[in-house]
């Protein structure tokens, strides 16, 4: 198997089983919305702004053409994360757990130090996670909050059994939130807690995975 370097924050480490055929949701009932989650809209303009931030950051790099090519489904990936964050937040509220600003800052500082500094950390996340610098804290918050939610369920997301436990709980939450996605972006799969065939943003451990030390510029 081809070996890849582990990173302090990788938002697409594992995929669950392929989703079945999905039926389109009635997004036309919500003009201007990319999705409606528990009655709350995610505006198309909000999604476009998140995509634009990443594209601007990608264009500022020497490998811009390749990065853009590799993230052709960026709108779907960003919407997937936005919806997932709302599902995760509901699960966290129900479990009585949360994440403080200090926890996010401390986790980011550790991850950046392990990655060779803040600049290298940000560059790595842009390349591997399609994150602009302004989106890093939200991604770290997601990972830390997920760990706490998993703990509340008595699960460990670093194991297959723990992943399935968390998935089952998040599926219940997702179903209860009545998620309706604009068909132009696909449709939401409650069973897998993700948008269409996008990658799951949650089977990672930001606080436990660190980049392997490389002897040179590997």
Short mmCIF file of C-alpha atoms in Angstrom, two decimals:
data_model
loop_
_atom_site.label_atom_id
_atom_site.label_comp_id
_atom_site.label_asym_id
_atom_site.label_seq_id
_atom_site.Cartn_x
_atom_site.Cartn_y
_atom_site.Cartn_z
CA UNK A 1 0.00 0.00 0.00
CA UNK A 2 1.30 3.43 -0.87
CA UNK A 3 2.37 5.20 2.28
CA UNK A 4 1.31 8.76 2.92
CA UNK A 5 2.51 11.06 5.64
CA UNK A 6 0.13 11.47 8.50
CA UNK A 7 -0.69 15.08 9.36
CA UNK A 8 -1.76 16.91 12.48
CA UNK A 9 -5.02 17.77 10.81
CA UNK A 10 -6.28 15.78 7.84
CA UNK A 11 -9.94 16.21 7.11
CA UNK A 12 -10.39 13.24 4.80
CA UNK A 13 -8.58 10.28 6.29
CA UNK A 14 -11.26 7.63 5.78
CA UNK A 15 -14.46 7.03 3.85
CA UNK A 16 -17.37 4.92 4.94
CA UNK A 17 -19.17 2.53 2.59
CA UNK A 18 -20.36 3.96 -0.71
CA UNK A 19 -23.72 5.71 -0.42
CA UNK A 20 -26.78 4.23 -2.15
CA UNK A 21 -28.62 6.13 -4.85
CA UNK A 22 -29.93 9.34 -3.35
CA UNK A 23 -33.14 11.20 -4.08
CA UNK A 24 -33.00 14.95 -4.68
CA UNK A 25 -34.27 17.21 -1.94
CA UNK A 26 -36.66 20.04 -2.59
CA UNK A 27 -34.15 22.86 -2.52
CA UNK A 28 -36.31 24.93 -4.90
CA UNK A 29 -38.57 25.66 -1.93
CA UNK A 30 -35.76 27.73 -0.44
CA UNK A 31 -34.48 30.12 -3.13
CA UNK A 32 -31.00 31.44 -2.35
CA UNK A 33 -30.28 28.66 0.12
CA UNK A 34 -27.61 26.04 -0.43
CA UNK A 35 -29.24 24.00 2.34
CA UNK A 36 -31.70 24.27 5.20
CA UNK A 37 -30.69 22.53 8.42
CA UNK A 38 -33.17 22.32 11.28
CA UNK A 39 -35.07 25.21 9.73
CA UNK A 40 -31.95 27.40 9.47
CA UNK A 41 -30.63 28.41 6.07
CA UNK A 42 -27.09 28.11 4.76
CA UNK A 43 -27.07 30.81 2.13
CA UNK A 44 -25.51 30.23 -1.28
CA UNK A 45 -23.63 33.49 -0.76
CA UNK A 46 -22.09 32.12 2.46
CA UNK A 47 -20.98 28.98 0.67
CA UNK A 48 -19.58 30.94 -2.25
CA UNK A 49 -17.60 33.14 0.12
CA UNK A 50 -15.99 30.09 1.74
CA UNK A 51 -15.10 28.67 -1.67
CA UNK A 52 -13.72 32.00 -2.84
CA UNK A 53 -11.43 32.25 0.21
CA UNK A 54 -9.88 28.89 -0.65
CA UNK A 55 -9.56 29.67 -4.35
CA UNK A 56 -7.85 32.98 -3.58
CA UNK A 57 -5.38 31.21 -1.31
CA UNK A 58 -4.76 28.50 -3.88
CA UNK A 59 -4.12 31.01 -6.65
CA UNK A 60 -1.44 32.64 -4.51
CA UNK A 61 0.64 29.44 -4.49
CA UNK A 62 3.11 28.19 -7.12
CA UNK A 63 1.08 24.98 -7.50
CA UNK A 64 -2.22 26.81 -7.95
CA UNK A 65 -3.31 25.02 -11.13
CA UNK A 66 -2.88 21.57 -9.59
CA UNK A 67 -4.55 22.53 -6.32
CA UNK A 68 -7.58 23.90 -8.13
CA UNK A 69 -7.76 20.83 -10.36
CA UNK A 70 -7.61 18.53 -7.34
CA UNK A 71 -10.51 20.35 -5.64
CA UNK A 72 -13.01 20.49 -8.47
CA UNK A 73 -15.85 19.64 -6.06
CA UNK A 74 -14.91 22.34 -3.58
CA UNK A 75 -18.43 23.76 -3.25
CA UNK A 76 -19.81 20.37 -2.27
CA UNK A 77 -16.95 19.76 0.16
CA UNK A 78 -17.48 23.11 1.88
CA UNK A 79 -21.23 22.65 2.09
CA UNK A 80 -20.67 19.17 3.49
CA UNK A 81 -18.56 20.63 6.30
CA UNK A 82 -21.06 23.41 7.01
CA UNK A 83 -23.94 20.96 7.36
CA UNK A 84 -21.88 18.50 9.37
CA UNK A 85 -20.83 21.23 11.79
CA UNK A 86 -24.48 21.95 12.57
CA UNK A 87 -25.24 18.30 13.12
CA UNK A 88 -22.20 17.94 15.36
CA UNK A 89 -23.12 21.06 17.31
CA UNK A 90 -26.61 19.71 17.98
CA UNK A 91 -25.12 16.41 19.16
CA UNK A 92 -22.70 18.32 21.38
CA UNK A 93 -25.51 20.41 22.87
CA UNK A 94 -27.51 17.27 23.57
CA UNK A 95 -24.46 15.67 25.19
CA UNK A 96 -23.66 18.78 27.23
CA UNK A 97 -20.15 19.29 25.85
CA UNK A 98 -18.44 22.23 24.20
CA UNK A 99 -15.10 23.67 23.11
CA UNK A 100 -13.49 26.80 24.49
CA UNK A 101 -11.51 29.35 22.53
CA UNK A 102 -8.43 28.43 24.58
CA UNK A 103 -8.76 24.76 23.62
CA UNK A 104 -8.81 25.72 19.95
CA UNK A 105 -5.80 28.00 20.34
CA UNK A 106 -3.82 25.42 22.30
CA UNK A 107 -4.60 22.65 19.83
CA UNK A 108 -3.64 24.85 16.90
CA UNK A 109 -0.39 25.85 18.57
CA UNK A 110 0.58 22.22 19.19
CA UNK A 111 -0.32 21.18 15.65
CA UNK A 112 1.59 24.10 14.15
CA UNK A 113 4.66 23.33 16.24
CA UNK A 114 4.57 19.70 15.14
CA UNK A 115 4.27 20.81 11.53
CA UNK A 116 7.28 23.11 11.58
CA UNK A 117 5.57 26.40 12.36
CA UNK A 118 2.35 28.23 11.63
CA UNK A 119 3.26 29.07 8.04
CA UNK A 120 4.03 25.48 7.12
CA UNK A 121 0.95 24.29 8.99
CA UNK A 122 -1.31 26.66 7.05
CA UNK A 123 0.32 25.68 3.75
CA UNK A 124 -0.17 22.00 4.53
CA UNK A 125 -3.84 22.47 5.33
CA UNK A 126 -4.43 24.46 2.17
CA UNK A 127 -2.82 21.72 0.11
CA UNK A 128 -4.25 18.67 1.88
CA UNK A 129 -7.50 19.97 3.37
CA UNK A 130 -8.53 22.84 1.06
CA UNK A 131 -8.58 25.21 4.03
CA UNK A 132 -7.83 28.90 3.84
CA UNK A 133 -6.07 30.39 6.86
CA UNK A 134 -9.34 31.84 8.10
CA UNK A 135 -10.98 28.39 8.09
CA UNK A 136 -8.41 26.56 10.19
CA UNK A 137 -9.87 27.37 13.60
CA UNK A 138 -13.30 26.10 12.57
CA UNK A 139 -11.77 22.85 11.36
CA UNK A 140 -9.81 22.42 14.59
CA UNK A 141 -12.93 23.16 16.61
CA UNK A 142 -14.75 20.43 14.68
CA UNK A 143 -12.12 17.84 15.50
CA UNK A 144 -11.87 18.76 19.18
CA UNK A 145 -15.65 18.88 19.57
CA UNK A 146 -16.02 15.52 17.84
CA UNK A 147 -13.59 13.98 20.31
CA UNK A 148 -15.66 15.31 23.19
CA UNK A 149 -18.93 14.13 21.67
CA UNK A 150 -17.42 10.70 21.11
CA UNK A 151 -16.28 10.64 24.73
CA UNK A 152 -19.80 11.44 25.86
CA UNK A 153 -20.97 8.38 23.92
CA UNK A 154 -18.19 6.27 25.41
CA UNK A 155 -16.56 5.94 21.98
CA UNK A 156 -13.10 6.41 20.53
CA UNK A 157 -13.03 7.61 16.93
CA UNK A 158 -9.57 6.11 16.37
CA UNK A 159 -11.16 2.64 16.29
CA UNK A 160 -13.67 1.21 13.79
CA UNK A 161 -16.03 0.32 16.62
CA UNK A 162 -15.86 3.85 18.01
CA UNK A 163 -16.45 5.33 14.58
CA UNK A 164 -19.57 3.23 14.13
CA UNK A 165 -20.86 4.26 17.55
CA UNK A 166 -20.41 7.93 16.78
CA UNK A 167 -21.87 7.50 13.31
CA UNK A 168 -25.00 5.87 14.74
CA UNK A 169 -25.51 8.74 17.18
CA UNK A 170 -24.88 11.42 14.56
CA UNK A 171 -27.27 9.66 12.18
CA UNK A 172 -30.03 9.99 14.77
CA UNK A 173 -29.26 13.67 15.17
CA UNK A 174 -29.08 14.23 11.42
CA UNK A 175 -32.45 12.60 10.82
CA UNK A 176 -34.06 14.77 13.50
CA UNK A 177 -32.81 17.97 11.85
CA UNK A 178 -34.67 17.61 8.55
CA UNK A 179 -31.73 18.50 6.30
CA UNK A 180 -32.77 19.77 2.87
CA UNK A 181 -30.06 20.44 0.28
CA UNK A 182 -30.38 22.43 -2.92
CA UNK A 183 -30.26 19.75 -5.67
CA UNK A 184 -27.49 21.60 -7.50
CA UNK A 185 -25.14 20.48 -4.71
CA UNK A 186 -26.44 16.93 -4.37
CA UNK A 187 -28.40 15.43 -1.48
CA UNK A 188 -27.72 14.68 2.16
CA UNK A 189 -27.29 11.11 3.38
CA UNK A 190 -28.43 10.81 7.00
CA UNK A 191 -27.06 7.28 7.28
CA UNK A 192 -23.52 8.39 6.47
CA UNK A 193 -23.88 11.96 7.72
CA UNK A 194 -22.43 13.44 4.58
CA UNK A 195 -23.35 15.14 1.33
CA UNK A 196 -23.49 12.73 -1.60
CA UNK A 197 -20.09 11.20 -2.26
CA UNK A 198 -18.05 13.81 -0.41
CA UNK A 199 -15.48 12.63 2.08
CA UNK A 200 -16.40 12.38 5.72
CA UNK A 201 -14.89 15.31 7.68
CA UNK A 202 -14.90 13.61 11.02
CA UNK A 203 -12.84 10.42 11.26
CA UNK A 204 -9.65 12.11 12.42
CA UNK A 205 -7.88 12.92 15.64
CA UNK A 206 -6.26 16.34 15.54
CA UNK A 207 -4.97 16.02 19.07
CA UNK A 208 -3.44 12.58 18.57
CA UNK A 209 -2.12 12.47 15.02
CA UNK A 210 1.15 14.27 14.38
CA UNK A 211 3.18 14.52 11.19
CA UNK A 212 5.93 11.96 10.98
CA UNK A 213 9.38 13.44 11.11
CA UNK A 214 10.96 13.47 7.68
CA UNK A 215 14.75 13.44 7.31
CA UNK A 216 14.76 15.90 4.43
CA UNK A 217 12.29 17.51 2.03
CA UNK A 218 10.31 14.31 1.47
#
